[in-house]
Coordinates of C-alpha atoms and ligand atoms in Angstrom, one line a residue:
X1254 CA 104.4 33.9 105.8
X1255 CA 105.1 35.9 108.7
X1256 CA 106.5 39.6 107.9
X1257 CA 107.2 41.9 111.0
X1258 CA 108.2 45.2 110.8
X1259 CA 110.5 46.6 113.4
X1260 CA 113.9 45.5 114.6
X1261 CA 112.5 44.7 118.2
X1262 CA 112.1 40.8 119.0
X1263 CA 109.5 41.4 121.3
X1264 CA 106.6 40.8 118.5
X1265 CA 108.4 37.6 118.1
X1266 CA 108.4 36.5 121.0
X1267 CA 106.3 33.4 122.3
X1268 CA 103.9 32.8 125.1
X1269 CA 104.2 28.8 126.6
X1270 CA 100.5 27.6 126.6
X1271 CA 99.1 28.4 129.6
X1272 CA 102.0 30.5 131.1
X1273 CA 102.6 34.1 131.0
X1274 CA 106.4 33.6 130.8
X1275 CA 107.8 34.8 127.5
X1276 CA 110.2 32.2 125.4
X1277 CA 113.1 33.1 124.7
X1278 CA 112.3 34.7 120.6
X1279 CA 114.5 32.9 118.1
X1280 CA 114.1 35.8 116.1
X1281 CA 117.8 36.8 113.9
X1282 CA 119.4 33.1 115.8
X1283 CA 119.7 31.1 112.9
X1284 CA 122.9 29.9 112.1
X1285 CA 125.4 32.5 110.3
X1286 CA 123.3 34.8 111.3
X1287 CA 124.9 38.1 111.8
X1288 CA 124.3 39.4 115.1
X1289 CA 125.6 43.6 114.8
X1290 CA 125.0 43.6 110.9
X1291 CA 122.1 44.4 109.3
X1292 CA 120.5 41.8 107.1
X1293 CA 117.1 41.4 105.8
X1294 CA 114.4 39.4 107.6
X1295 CA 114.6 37.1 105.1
X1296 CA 115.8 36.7 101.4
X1297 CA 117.7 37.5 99.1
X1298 CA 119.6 41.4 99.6
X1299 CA 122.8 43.1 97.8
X1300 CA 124.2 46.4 96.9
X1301 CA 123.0 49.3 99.5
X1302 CA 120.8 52.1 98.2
X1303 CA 119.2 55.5 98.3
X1304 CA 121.4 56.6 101.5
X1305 CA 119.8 59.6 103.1
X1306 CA 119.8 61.0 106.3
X1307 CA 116.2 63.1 106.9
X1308 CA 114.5 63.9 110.1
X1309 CA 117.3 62.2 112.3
X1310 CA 117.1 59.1 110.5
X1311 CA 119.2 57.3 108.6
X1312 CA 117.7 55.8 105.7
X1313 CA 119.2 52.1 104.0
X1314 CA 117.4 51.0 101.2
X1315 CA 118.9 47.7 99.5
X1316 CA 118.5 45.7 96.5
X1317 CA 116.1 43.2 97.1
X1318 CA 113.8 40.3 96.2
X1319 CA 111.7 39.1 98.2
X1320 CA 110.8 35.3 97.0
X1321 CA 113.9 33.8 96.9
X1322 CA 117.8 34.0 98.6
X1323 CA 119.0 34.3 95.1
X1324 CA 119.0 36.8 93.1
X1325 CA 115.5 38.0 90.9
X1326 CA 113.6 40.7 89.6
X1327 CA 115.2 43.5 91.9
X1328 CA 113.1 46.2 94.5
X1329 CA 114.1 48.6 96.9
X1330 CA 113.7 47.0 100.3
X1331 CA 113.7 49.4 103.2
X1332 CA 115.2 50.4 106.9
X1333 CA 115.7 53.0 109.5
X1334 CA 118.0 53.7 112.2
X1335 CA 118.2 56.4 114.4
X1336 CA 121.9 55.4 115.4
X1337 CA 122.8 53.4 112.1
X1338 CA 123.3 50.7 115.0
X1339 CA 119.9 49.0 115.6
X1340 CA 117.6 49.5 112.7
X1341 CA 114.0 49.2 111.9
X1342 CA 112.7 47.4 109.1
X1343 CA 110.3 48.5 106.7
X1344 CA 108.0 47.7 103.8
X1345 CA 109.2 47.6 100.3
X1346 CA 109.7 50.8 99.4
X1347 CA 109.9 50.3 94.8
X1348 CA 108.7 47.4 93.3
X1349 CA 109.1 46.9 89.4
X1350 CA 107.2 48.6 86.9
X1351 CA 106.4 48.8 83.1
X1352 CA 109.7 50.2 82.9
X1353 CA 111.7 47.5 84.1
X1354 CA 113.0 46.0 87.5
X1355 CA 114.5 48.9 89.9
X1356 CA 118.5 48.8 89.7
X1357 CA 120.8 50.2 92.2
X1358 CA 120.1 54.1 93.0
X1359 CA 120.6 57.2 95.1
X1360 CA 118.3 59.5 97.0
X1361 CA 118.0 62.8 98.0
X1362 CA 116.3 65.5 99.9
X1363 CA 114.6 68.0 97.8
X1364 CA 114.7 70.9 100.1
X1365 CA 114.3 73.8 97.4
X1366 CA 111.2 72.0 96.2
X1367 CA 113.0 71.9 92.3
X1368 CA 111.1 68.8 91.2
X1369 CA 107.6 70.3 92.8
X1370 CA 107.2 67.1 94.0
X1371 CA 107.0 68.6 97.2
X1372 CA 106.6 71.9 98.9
X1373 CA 109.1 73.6 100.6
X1374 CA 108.0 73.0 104.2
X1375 CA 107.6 69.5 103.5
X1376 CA 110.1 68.3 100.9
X1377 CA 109.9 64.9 98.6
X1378 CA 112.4 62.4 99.5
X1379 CA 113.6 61.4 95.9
X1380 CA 115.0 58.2 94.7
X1381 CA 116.9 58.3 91.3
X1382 CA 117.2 54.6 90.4
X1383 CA 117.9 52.3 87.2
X1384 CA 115.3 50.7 85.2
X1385 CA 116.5 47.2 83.7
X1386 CA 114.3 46.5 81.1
X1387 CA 114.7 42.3 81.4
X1388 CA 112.8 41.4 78.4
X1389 CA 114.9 44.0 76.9
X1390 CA 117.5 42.9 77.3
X1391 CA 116.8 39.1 76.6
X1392 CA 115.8 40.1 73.2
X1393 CA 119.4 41.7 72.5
X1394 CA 118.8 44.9 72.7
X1395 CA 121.2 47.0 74.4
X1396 CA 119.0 49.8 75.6
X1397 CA 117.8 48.2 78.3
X1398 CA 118.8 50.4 81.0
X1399 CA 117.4 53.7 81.6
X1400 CA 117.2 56.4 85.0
X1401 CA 113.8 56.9 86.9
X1402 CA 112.7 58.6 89.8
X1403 CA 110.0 58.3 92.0
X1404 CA 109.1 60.6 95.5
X1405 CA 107.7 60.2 98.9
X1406 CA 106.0 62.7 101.2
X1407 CA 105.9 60.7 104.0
X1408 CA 109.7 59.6 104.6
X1409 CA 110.2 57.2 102.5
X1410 CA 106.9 55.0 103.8
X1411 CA 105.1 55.4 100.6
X1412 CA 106.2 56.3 97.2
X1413 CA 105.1 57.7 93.3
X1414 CA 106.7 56.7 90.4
X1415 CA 107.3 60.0 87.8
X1416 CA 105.2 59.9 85.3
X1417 CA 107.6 60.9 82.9
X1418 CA 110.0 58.1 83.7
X1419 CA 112.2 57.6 82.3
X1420 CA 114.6 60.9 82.4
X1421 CA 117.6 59.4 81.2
X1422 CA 117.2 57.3 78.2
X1423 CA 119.4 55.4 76.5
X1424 CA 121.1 55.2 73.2
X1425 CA 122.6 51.9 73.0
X1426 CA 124.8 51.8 76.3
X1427 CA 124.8 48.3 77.4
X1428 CA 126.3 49.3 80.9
X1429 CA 124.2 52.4 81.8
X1430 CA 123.2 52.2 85.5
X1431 CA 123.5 52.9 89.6
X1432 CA 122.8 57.0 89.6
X1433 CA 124.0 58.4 92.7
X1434 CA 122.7 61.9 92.6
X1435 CA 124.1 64.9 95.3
X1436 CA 122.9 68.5 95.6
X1437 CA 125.9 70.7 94.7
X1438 CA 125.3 74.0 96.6
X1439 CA 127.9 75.9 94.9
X1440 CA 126.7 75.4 91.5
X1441 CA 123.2 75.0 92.4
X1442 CA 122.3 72.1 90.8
X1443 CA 122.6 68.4 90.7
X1444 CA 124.6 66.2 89.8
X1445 CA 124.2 62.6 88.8
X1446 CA 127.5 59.8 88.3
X1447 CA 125.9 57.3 86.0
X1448 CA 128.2 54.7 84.9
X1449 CA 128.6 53.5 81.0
X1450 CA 130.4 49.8 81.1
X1451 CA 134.1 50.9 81.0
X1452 CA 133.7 55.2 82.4
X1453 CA 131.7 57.5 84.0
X1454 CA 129.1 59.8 83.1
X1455 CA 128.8 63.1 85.2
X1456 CA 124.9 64.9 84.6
X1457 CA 123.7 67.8 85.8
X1458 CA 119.9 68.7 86.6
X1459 CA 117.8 71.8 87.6
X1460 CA 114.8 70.2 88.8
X1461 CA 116.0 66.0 88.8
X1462 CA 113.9 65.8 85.6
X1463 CA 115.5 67.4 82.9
X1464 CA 119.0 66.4 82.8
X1465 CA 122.4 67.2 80.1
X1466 CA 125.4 65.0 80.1
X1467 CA 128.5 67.5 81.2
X1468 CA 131.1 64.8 81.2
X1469 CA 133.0 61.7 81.1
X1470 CA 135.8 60.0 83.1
X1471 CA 138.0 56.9 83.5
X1472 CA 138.3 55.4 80.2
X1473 CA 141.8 55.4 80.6
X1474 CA 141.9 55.7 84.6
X1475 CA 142.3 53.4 87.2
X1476 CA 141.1 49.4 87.1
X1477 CA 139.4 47.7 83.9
X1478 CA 139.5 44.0 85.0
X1479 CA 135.2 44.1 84.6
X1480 CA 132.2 47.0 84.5
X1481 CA 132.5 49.6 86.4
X1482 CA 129.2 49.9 88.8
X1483 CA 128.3 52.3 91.9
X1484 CA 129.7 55.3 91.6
X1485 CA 130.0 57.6 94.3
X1486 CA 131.6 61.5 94.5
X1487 CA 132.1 63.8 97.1
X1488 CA 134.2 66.4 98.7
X1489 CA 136.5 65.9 101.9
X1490 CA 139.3 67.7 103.9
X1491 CA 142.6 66.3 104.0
X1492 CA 142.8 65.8 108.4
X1493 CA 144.6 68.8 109.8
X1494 CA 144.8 70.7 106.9
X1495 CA 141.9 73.5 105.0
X1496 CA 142.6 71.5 101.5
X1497 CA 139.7 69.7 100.4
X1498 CA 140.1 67.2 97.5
X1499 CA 136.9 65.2 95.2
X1500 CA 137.1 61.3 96.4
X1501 CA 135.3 59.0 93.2
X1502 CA 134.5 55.6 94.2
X1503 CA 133.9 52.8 91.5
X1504 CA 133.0 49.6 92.2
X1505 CA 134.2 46.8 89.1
X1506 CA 133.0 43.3 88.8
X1507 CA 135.2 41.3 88.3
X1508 CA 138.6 43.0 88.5
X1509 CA 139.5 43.0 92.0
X1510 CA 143.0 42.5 93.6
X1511 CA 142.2 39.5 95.7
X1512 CA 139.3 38.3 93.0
X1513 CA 136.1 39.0 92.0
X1514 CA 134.3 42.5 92.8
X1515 CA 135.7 45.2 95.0
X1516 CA 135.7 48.8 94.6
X1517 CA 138.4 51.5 93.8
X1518 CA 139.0 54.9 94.4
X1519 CA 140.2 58.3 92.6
X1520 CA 141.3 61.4 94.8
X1521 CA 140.9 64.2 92.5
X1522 CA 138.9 67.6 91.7
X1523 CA 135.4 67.9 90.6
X1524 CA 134.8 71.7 89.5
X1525 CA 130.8 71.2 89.0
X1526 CA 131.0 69.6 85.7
X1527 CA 134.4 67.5 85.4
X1528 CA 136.5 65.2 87.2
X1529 CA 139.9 65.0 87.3
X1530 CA 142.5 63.3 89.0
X1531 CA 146.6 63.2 88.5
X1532 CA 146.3 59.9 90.5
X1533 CA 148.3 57.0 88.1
X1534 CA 148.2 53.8 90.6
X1535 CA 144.8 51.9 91.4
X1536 CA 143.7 52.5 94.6
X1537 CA 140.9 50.0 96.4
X1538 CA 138.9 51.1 99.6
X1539 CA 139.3 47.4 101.2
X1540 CA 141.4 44.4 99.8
X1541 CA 139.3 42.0 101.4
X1542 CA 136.8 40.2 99.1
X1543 CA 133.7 40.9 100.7
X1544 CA 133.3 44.8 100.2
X1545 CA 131.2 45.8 97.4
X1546 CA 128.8 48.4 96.1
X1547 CA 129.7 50.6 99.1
X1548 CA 128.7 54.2 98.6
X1549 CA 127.8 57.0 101.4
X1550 CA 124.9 58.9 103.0
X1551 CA 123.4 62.5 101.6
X1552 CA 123.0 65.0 104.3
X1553 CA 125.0 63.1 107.1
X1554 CA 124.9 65.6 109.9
X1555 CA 128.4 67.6 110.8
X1556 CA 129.1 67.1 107.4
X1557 CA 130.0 63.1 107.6
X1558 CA 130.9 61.0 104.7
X1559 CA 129.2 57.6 106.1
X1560 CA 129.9 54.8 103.8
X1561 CA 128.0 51.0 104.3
X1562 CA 129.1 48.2 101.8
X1563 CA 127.3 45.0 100.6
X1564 CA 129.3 42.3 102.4
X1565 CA 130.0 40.0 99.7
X1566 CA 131.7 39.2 96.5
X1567 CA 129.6 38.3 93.1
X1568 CA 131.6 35.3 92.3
X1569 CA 129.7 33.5 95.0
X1570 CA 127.0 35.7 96.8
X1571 CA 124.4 33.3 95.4
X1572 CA 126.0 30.2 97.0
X1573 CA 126.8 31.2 100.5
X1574 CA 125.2 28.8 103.5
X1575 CA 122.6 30.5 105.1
X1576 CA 118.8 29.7 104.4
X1577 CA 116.9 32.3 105.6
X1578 CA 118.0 35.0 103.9
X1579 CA 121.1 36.0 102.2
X1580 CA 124.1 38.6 102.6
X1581 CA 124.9 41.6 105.1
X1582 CA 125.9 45.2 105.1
X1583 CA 129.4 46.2 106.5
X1584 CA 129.3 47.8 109.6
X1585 CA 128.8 51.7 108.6
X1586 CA 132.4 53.3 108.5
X1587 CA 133.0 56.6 108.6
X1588 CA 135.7 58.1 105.4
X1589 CA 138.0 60.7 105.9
X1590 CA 141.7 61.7 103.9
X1591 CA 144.5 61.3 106.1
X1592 CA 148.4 61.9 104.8
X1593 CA 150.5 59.6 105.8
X1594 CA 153.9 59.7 104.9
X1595 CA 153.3 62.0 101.9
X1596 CA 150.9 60.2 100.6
X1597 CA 147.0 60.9 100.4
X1598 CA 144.6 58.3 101.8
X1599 CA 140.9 57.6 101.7
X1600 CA 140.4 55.6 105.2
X1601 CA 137.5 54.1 106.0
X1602 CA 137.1 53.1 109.9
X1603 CA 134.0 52.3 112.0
X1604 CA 132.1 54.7 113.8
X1605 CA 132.5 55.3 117.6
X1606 CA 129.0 54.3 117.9
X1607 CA 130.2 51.1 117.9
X1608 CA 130.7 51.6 121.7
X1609 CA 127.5 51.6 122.5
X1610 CA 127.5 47.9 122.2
X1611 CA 130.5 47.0 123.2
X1612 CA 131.5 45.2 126.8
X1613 CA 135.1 44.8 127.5
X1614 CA 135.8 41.7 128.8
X1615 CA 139.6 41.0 128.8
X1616 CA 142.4 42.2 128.3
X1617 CA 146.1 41.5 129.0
X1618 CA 147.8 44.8 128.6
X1619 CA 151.1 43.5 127.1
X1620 CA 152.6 40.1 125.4
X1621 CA 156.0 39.6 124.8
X1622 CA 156.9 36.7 122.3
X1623 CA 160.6 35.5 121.6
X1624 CA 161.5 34.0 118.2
X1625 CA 159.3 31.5 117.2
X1626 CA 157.2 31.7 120.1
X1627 CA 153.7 31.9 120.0
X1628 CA 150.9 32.5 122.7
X1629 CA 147.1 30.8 122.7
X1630 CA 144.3 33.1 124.1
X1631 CA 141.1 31.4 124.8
X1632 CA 138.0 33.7 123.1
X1633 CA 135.1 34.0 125.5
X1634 CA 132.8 35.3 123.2
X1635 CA 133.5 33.9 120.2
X1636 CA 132.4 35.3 117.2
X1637 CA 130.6 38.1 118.6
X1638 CA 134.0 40.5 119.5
X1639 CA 136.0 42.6 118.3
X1640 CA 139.9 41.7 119.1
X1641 CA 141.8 44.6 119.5
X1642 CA 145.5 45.7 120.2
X1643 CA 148.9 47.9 119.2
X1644 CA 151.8 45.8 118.1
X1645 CA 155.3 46.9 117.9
X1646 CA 157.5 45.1 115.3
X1647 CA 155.2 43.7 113.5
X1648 CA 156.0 40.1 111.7
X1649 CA 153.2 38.2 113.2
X1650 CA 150.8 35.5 112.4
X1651 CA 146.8 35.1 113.7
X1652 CA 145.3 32.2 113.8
X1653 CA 141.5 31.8 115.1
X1654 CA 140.7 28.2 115.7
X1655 CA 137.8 26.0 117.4
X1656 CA 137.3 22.2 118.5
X1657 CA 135.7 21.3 115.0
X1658 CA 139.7 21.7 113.7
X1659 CA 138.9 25.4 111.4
X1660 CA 141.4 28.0 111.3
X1661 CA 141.6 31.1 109.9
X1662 CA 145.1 32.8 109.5
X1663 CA 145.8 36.5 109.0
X1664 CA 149.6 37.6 108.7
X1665 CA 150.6 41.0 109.3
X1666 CA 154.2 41.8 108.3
X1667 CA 155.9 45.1 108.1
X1668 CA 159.2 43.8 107.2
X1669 CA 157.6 42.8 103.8
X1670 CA 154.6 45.7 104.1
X1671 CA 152.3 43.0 103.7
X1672 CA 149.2 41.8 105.3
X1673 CA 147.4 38.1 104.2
X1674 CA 144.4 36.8 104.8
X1675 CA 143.4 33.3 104.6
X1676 CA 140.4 31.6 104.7
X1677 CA 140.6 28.4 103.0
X1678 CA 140.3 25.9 106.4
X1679 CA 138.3 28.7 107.9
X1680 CA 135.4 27.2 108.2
X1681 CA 132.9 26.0 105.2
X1682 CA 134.2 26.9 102.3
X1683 CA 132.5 24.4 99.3
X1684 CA 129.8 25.8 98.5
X1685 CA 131.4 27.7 95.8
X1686 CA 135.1 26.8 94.5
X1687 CA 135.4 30.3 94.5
X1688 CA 134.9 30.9 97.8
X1689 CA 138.1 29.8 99.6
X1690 CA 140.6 31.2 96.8
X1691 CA 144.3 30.9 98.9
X1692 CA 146.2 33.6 100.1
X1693 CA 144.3 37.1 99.9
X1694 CA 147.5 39.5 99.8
X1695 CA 147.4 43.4 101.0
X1696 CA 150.5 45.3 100.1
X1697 CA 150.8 48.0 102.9
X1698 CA 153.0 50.7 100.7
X1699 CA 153.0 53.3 103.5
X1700 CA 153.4 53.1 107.0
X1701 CA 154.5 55.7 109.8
X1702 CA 156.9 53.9 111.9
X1703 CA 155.0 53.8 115.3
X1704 CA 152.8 50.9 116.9
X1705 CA 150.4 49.6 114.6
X1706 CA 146.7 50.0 115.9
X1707 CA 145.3 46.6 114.6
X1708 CA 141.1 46.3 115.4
X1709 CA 139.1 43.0 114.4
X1710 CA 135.4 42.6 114.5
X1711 CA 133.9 39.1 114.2
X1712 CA 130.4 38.4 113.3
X1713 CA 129.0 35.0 112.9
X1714 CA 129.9 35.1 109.1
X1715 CA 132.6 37.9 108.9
X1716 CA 135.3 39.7 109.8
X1717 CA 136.4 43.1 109.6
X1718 CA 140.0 44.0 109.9
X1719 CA 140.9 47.5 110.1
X1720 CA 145.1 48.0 110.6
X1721 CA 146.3 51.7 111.7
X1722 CA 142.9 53.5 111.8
X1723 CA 141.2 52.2 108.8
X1724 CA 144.1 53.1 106.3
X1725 CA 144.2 49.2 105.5
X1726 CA 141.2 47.2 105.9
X1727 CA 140.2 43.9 104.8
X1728 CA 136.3 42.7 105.0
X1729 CA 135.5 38.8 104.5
X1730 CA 132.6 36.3 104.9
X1731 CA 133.7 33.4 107.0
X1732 CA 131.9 30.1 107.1
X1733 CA 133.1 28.2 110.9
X1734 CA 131.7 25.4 111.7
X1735 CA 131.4 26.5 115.3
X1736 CA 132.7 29.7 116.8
X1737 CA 136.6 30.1 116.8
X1738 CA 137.1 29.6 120.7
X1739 CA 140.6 30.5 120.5
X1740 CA 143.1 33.1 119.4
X1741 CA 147.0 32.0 118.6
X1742 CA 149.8 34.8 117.9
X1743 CA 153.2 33.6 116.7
X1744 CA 155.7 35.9 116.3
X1745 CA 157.2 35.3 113.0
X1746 CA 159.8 38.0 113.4
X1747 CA 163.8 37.6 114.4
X1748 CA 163.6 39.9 117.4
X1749 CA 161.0 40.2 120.2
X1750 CA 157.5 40.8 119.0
X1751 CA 155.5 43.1 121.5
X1752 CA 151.9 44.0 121.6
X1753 CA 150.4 46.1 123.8
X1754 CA 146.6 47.0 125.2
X1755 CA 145.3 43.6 123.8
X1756 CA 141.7 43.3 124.9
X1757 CA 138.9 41.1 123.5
X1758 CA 135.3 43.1 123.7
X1759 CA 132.3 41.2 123.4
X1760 CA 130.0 42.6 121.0
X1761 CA 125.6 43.2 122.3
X1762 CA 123.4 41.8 119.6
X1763 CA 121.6 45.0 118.3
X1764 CA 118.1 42.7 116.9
X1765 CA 116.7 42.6 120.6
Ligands
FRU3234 C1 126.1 45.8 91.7 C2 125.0 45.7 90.7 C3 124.6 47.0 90.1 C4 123.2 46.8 89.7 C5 122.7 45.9 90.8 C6 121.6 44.9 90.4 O1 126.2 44.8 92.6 O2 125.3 44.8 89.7 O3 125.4 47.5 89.1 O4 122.4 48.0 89.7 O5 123.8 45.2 91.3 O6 121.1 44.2 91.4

């Protein structure tokens, strides 16, 4: 089997027999392939992990196994990117040990040296990760999962397992997993969020050895529809203001709004031990259904809170059509709190890096639709854009459509402060019954009354809508049988429907 390491195509790349010409590589072209995601060479790939940024690198490790595209015994698997646009891949970073298989996990820079891994010139890149104990678990136990850690002195190339693992026990918590672990410079300590089936557990740590449970949340917070996994907690300033507020995320399976997995979030306080919120509705980072697991880097630089998401949904990640390997990332979205309308918001929108591979290709700078009109927009580059404009009065339907007769049909509708998203002719859709599911609903509670900004990246197997900066956004996998080649707006409103600076931007591949 042929491994390569590094994003670049050119150790792919063919020579014809006796020619010097280089063929073109059919490296990252199989079909569904996602072009400006990242996915693994080959198999099977889910939540994100260990987010660090260290020496101007951004670091994504990811659930992995590598023999099969469905899920097994899990490892860390490994990239880099200097841009977190084109990325590098790496060697397996964790592989199981006595201890178990290696769950979902943090990491962190120890720049103090408080574990001694390291030294302080030349600090240990940590990971704090679950051990699932499989046998363990088969037998009916329920202490199966435990915390580890392991370090690396050479950025996160090589790495050594503690030899005291593990540090967190456990004493009959069949839920007990997905440490994220931060540096919290006003205590001066750490903190772990472990999550225990239906809460969360807040530790704290010297050294990332020792630790002592300080807390407990959410037993009687927010959504309870399945476990609570992947938690996340960190501070951020409300835009335009000096008041910073504690964002929790948890991810649940199942539970979701729209079905399935999908991740919620608390705005609150954290005062170094506890977390606390006066938040009474559940709140959900995306309402599409292929958003899950997302958590953010450690040590961003200016202070950033960069989130990336596994892009898919447990009732049928195993099941989707590709062969190669299986599942993406989101695109990595930068989080910031934004009040709108009196309320507080966690947005989540992609970075502006993002230009650095996009081309704009058309544009038609305004359309104006009378009742029960609609317009058809041919798509030159299919599913490898994002779709961009500002609308007006809002009461519209989407529908992207190709020759092999798919559609895919998003409605956006202030008058009922609803968007829907609906996939079920989109494309394949039978590999799971789950898949398809009917109309995926977003109830948009809060809206300022100008134009709508309303952004749309396709992929070959997703898209990403993001409607007034990022406040309401809906990831999903899509299945088409050939790239949608067309674009059809119909107003669905009583009056005029305008929309303004629409442009269609063809998206580079970034695995060249
Ligand atoms: C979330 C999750 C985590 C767990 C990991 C196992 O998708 O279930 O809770 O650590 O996946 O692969």
């Amino acid at each position: 089997m042929l491994i390569i390491f590094g994003f670049s195509c050119k150790q792919d790349t063919k020579i014809k027999e006796n020619s010097t010409e280089p063929e073109p590589s059919d490296y990252y072209t199989e079909s569904y392939r996602p072009q400006f995601h990242f996915t693994p060479e080959q198999k099977w790939m889910n939540d994100p992990n260990g987010l660090v940024y260290s020496n101007g690198k951004y670091h994504l490790f990811y659930q992995y196994y590598p023999d099969s595209t469905v899920w097994g015994p899990m490892h860390w698997g490994h990239a880099v990117s200097k841009d977190l646009l084109t990325w590098e891949h790496k060697p397996i970073a964790l592989f199981p040990d006595k201890h178990g298989l290696i769950f979902s996990g943090s990491a962190v820079i120890d720049k103090e040296n408080t574990s001694g891994f390291g030294t302080i010139e030349k600090p240990a890149m940590v990971a704090i990760f679950t051990y699932h104990d499989m046998e363990g678990e088969q037998s009916g136990k329920k202490d199966f999962q435990t915390q580890g850690i392991a370090y690396s002195l050479d950025d996160g190339d090589s790495w050594t397992k503690y030899d005291g693992n593990p540090v967190i026990g456990n004493d009959g918590i069949k839920d007990f997993r997905d440490p994220k672990v931060f540096w919290n410079d006003k205590e001066q300590n750490w903190t772990m969020l472990v999550v225990a089936g239906d809460h969360l557990q807040i530790w704290n740590s010297p050294n990332l050895k020792e630790w002592k449970k300080v807390s407990e949340f959410g037993k009687e917070k927010g959504a309870h529809g399945g476990v609570w996994e992947c938690p996340d907690l960190f501070p951020l300033k409300i835009e335009g203001s000096d008041e910073e507020k504690w964002v929790l995320l948890i991810s649940i399976n199942p539970g979701a709004p729209n079905g399935g997995s999908g991740t919620q979030y608390f705005i609150g306080d954290f005062d170094g031990t506890t977390f606390t919120t006066d938040q009474t509705e559940n709140k959900w980072i995306d309402l599409g259904r292929d958003n899950y697991a997302g958590v953010t880097y450690n040590d961003a630089p200016n202070n950033d809170r960069i989130f990336i998401g596994w892009m898919s949904n447990w009732d049928y990640a195993r099941d989707t059509p590709t062969e190669k390997w299986r599942s993406a990332m989101t695109v990595p979205r930068k989080l910031t709190l934004r009040e709108i309308e009196d309320e507080v918001f966690l947005v989540n929108y992609p970075l502006d890096n993002m230009k650095g591979v996009e081309d704009k290709v058309t544009s038609n700078s305004q359309i104006e639709l009378k009742k029960d009109q609609n317009k058809i927009i041919p798509l030159q580059y299919g599913n490898q854009s994002e779709i961009r404009f500002m609308l007006k009065n809002p009461e519209m339907k989407m529908y992207f459509s190709n020759g092999a007769g798919d559609s895919l049909e998003i409605g956006i509708d202030r008058k009922n402060k609803m968007v829907t998203f609906n996939r079920d002719k989109s494309g394949k859709t039978d590999f799971s019954e789950k898949f398809a599911g009917g109309l995926q609903k977003m109830a948009m509670s809060n809206l300022p009354e100008e134009t709508l900004e309303v952004r749309m990246f396709l992929d070959h197997s997703s898209i990403e809508l993001f409607v007034n900066g990022g406040q309401y956004v809906m990831t999903n996998q899509i299945f088409p049988n050939e790239f949608y080649t067309a674009l059809t707006l119909e107003n669905n409103s009583s009056g005029e429907l305008k929309i303004n600076d629409f442009s269609e931007l063809k998206i580079e591949r970034i695995w060249d």
